[in-house]
Short mmCIF file of C-alpha atoms in Angstrom, two decimals:
data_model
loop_
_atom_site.label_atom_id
_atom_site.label_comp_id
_atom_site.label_asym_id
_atom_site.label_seq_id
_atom_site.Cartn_x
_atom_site.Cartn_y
_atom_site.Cartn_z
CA UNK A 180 -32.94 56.69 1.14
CA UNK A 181 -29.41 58.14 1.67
CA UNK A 182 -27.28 60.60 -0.48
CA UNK A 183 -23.67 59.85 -1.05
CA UNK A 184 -20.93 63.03 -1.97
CA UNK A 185 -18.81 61.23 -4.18
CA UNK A 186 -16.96 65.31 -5.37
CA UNK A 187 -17.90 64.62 -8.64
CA UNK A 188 -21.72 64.52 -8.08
CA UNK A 189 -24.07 63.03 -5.71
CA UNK A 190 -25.87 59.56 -5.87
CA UNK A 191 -28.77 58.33 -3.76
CA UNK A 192 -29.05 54.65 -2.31
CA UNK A 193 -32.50 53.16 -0.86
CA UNK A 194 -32.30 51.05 1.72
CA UNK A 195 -33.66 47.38 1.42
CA UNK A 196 -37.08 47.45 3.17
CA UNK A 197 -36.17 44.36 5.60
CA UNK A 198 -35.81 45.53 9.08
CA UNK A 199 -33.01 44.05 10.65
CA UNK A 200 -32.68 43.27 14.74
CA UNK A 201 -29.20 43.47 16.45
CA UNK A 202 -29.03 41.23 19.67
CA UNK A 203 -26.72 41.77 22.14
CA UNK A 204 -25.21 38.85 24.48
CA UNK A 205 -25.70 39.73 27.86
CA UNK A 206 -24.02 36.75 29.14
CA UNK A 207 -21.24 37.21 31.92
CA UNK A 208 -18.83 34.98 33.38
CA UNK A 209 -16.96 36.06 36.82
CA UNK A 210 -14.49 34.43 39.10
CA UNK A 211 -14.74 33.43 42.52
CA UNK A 212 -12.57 32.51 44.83
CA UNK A 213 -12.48 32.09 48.31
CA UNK A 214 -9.28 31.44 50.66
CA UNK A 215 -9.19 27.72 51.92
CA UNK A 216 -7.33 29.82 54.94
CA UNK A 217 -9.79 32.85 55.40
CA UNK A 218 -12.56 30.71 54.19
CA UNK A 219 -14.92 33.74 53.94
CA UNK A 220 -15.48 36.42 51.06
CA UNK A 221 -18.19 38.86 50.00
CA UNK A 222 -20.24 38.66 46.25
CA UNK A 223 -22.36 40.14 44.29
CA UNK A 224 -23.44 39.03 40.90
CA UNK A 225 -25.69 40.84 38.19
CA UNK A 226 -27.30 37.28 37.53
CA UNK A 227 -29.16 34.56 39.30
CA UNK A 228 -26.39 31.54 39.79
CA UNK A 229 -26.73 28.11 41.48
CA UNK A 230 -24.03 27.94 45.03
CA UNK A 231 -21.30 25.80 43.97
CA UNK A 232 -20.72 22.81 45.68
CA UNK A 233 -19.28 23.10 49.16
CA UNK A 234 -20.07 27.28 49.23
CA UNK A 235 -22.72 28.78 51.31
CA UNK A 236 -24.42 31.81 50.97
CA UNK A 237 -25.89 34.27 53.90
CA UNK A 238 -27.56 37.54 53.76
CA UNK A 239 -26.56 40.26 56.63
CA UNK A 240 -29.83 41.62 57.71
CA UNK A 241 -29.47 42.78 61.30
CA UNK A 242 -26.65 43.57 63.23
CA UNK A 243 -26.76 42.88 67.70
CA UNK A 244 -24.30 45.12 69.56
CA UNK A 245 -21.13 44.10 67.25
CA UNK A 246 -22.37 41.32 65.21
CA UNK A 247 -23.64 41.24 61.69
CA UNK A 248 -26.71 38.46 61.93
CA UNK A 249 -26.30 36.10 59.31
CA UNK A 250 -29.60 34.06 57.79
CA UNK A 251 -28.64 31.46 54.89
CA UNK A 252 -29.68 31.74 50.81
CA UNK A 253 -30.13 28.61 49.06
CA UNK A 254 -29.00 30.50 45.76
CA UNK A 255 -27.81 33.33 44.81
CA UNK A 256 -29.94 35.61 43.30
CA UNK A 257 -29.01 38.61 40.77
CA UNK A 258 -28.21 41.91 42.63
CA UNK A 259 -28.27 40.80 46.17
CA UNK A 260 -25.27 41.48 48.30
CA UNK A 261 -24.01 38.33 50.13
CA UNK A 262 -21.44 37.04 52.50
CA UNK A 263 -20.09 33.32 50.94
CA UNK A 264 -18.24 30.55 53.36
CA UNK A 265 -16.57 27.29 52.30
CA UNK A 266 -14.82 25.23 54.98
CA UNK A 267 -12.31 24.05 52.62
CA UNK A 268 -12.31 27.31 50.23
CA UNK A 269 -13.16 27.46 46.66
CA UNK A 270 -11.64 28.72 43.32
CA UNK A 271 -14.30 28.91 40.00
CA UNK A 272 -16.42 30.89 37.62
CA UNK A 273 -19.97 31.43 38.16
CA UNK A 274 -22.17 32.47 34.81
CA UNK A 275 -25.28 33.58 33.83
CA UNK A 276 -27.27 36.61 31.80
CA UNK A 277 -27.78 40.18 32.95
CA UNK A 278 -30.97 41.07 33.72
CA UNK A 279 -30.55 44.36 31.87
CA UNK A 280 -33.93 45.98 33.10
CA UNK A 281 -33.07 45.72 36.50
CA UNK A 282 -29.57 46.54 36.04
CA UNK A 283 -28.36 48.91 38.95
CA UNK A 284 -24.34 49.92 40.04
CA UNK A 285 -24.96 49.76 43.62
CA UNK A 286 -27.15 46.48 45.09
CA UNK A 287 -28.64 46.52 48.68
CA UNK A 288 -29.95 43.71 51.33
CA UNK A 289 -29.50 44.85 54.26
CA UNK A 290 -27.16 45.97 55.69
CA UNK A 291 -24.71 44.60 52.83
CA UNK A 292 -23.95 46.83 49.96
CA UNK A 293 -22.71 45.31 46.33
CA UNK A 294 -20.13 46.94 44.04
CA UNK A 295 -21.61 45.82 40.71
CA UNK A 296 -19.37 48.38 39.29
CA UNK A 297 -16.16 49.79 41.86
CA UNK A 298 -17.33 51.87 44.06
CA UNK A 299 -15.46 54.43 46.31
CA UNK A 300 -16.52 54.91 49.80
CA UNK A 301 -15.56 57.42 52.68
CA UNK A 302 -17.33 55.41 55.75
CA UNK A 303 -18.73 51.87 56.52
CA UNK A 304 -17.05 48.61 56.92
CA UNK A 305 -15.01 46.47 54.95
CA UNK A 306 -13.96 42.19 55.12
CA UNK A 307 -10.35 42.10 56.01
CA UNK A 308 -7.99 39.57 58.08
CA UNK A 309 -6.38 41.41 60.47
CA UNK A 310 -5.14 38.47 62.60
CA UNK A 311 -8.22 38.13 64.29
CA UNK A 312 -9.99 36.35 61.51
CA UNK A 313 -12.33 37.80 58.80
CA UNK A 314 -13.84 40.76 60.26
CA UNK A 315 -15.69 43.80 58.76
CA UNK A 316 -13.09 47.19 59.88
CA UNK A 317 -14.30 50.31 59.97
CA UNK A 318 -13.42 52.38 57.59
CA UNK A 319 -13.55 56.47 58.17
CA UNK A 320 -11.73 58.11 55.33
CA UNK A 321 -10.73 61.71 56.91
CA UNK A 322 -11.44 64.93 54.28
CA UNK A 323 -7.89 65.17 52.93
CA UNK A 324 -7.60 61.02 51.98
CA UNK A 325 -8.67 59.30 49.29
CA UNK A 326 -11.94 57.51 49.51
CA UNK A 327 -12.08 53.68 49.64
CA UNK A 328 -12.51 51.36 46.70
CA UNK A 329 -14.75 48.40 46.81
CA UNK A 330 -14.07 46.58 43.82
CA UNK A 331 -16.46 44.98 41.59
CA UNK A 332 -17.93 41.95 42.89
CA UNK A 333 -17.07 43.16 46.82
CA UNK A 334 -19.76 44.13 49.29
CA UNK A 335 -19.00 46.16 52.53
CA UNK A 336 -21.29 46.79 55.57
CA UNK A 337 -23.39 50.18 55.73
CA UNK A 338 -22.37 53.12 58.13
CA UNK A 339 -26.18 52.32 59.79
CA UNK A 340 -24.00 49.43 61.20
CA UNK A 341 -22.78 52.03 64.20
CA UNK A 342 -19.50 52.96 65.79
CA UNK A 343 -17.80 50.22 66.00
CA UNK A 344 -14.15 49.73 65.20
CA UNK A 345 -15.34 46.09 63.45
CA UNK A 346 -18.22 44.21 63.30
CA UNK A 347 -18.07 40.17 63.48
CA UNK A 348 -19.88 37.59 61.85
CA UNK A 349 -22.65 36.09 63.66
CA UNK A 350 -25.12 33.34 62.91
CA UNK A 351 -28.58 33.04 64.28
CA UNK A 352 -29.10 35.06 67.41
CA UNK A 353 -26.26 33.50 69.42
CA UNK A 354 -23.36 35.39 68.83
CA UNK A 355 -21.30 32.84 67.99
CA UNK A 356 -18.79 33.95 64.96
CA UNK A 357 -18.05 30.13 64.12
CA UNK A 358 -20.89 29.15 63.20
CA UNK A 359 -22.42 28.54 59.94
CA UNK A 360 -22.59 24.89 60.55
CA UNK A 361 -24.18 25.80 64.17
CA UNK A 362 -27.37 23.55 63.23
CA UNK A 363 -25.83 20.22 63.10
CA UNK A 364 -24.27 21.02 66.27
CA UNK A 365 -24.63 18.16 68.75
CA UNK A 366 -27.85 17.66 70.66
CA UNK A 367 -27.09 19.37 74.50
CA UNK A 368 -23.74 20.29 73.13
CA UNK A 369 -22.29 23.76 75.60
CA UNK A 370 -20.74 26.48 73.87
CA UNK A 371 -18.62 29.22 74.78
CA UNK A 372 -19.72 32.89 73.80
CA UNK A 373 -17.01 32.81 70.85
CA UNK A 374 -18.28 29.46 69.82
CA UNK A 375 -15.57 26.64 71.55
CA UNK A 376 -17.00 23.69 72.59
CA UNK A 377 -16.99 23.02 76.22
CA UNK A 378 -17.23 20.32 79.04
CA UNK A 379 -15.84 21.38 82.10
CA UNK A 380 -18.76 23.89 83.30
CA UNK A 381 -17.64 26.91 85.63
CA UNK A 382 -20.08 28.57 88.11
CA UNK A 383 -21.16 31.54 87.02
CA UNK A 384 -20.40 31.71 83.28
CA UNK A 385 -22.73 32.59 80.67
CA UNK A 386 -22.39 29.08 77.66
CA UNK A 387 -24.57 29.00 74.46
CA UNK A 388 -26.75 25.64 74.65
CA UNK A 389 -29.56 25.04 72.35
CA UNK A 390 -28.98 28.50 70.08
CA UNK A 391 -29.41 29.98 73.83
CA UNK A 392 -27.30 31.98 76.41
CA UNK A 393 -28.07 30.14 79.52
CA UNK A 394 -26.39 31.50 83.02
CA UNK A 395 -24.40 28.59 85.20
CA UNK A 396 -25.33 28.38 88.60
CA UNK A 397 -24.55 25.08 90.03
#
């Protein structure tokens, strides 16, 4: 029952005694694209989504001296922060529904942090290109600046990471910053410590062989 004023008197309505539900679509649809030149970018998604074709997904939970440790995802799942490659770059929407109960603005794995909604930070480290390739660079946002916005979508690397001016991406426990694709690498294949393929062995030189730094001594 509700009362109307209509100024001239009042009149009372009853409500119809169905009970009615109101469902909201939780549905969402975002963008994605990475650079067919830079061939790296950062994501996080507030729903579980299938990897497109040709994009791989890696999770950033250790870090050794100044390399973020990368270990592959076969999917990517809702509210996980992730670090996405494609060799030959990738432009698309990804969709799927928002799990509302577990909803959160900040997601964590690591040491990757996700900007479901912007966030602005004063210290950790961010994916640029700097002309060294993609790198995360520290950022330290003195007292008088404005803080640092991660957009939605974005991840950055924690402050736990250390001191370092930037932090590179490394796969396994080799060091290597090429190398997603480092196990289809050829059998007895010699590395050099930033991932170039050599043949002409020098004395003395530490080479990556096998996922392992090995020492040259003949």
């Amino acid at each position: 029952m509700f009362t109307v004023n209509l100024g001239s008197g009042e009149e009372s309505y009853m409500l119809p005694e169905d009970t009615y539900t109101i469902q909201l679509d939780n549905t969402s649809e975002i963008s994605l694209n990475i650079s067919a030149t830079q061939q790296w970018n950062t994501c996080v998604l507030p729903f579980d989504a299938e990897l497109p074709e040709g994009v791989r997904a890696f999770e950033g939970n250790s870090i050794s001296e100044d390399y973020l440790i990368l270990s592959e995802a076969l999917s990517i799942q809702a509210f996980t922060p992730y670090i996405l490659y494609a060799e030959n770059g990738y432009e698309g929407t990804l969709s799927g529904t928002v799990d509302a109960e577990n909803y959160v603005t900040v997601a964590t794995g690591g040491y990757l942090n996700g900007a479901i909604m912007p966030q602005e930070i004063t210290e950790g480290y961010v994916m640029q290109d700097k002309g060294q390739g993609m790198m995360f660079y520290r950022v330290n946002v003195k007292a008088d600046e404005e803080p640092f916005t991660i957009p939605s979508g974005k991840c950055w690397v924690s402050a736990a990471a250390g001191d370092a001016k930037a932090i590179r991406i490394g796969f396994g426990d080799t060091g290597i910053d090429a190398l997603p694709f480092a196990e289809s690498a050829e059998k007895d294949a010699v590395y050099t410590l930033d991932g170039k393929r050599v043949r002409n062995l020098q004395k003395g030189n530490i080479y990556i062989k096998d996922g392992k730094k090995v020492l040259y001594l003949k």
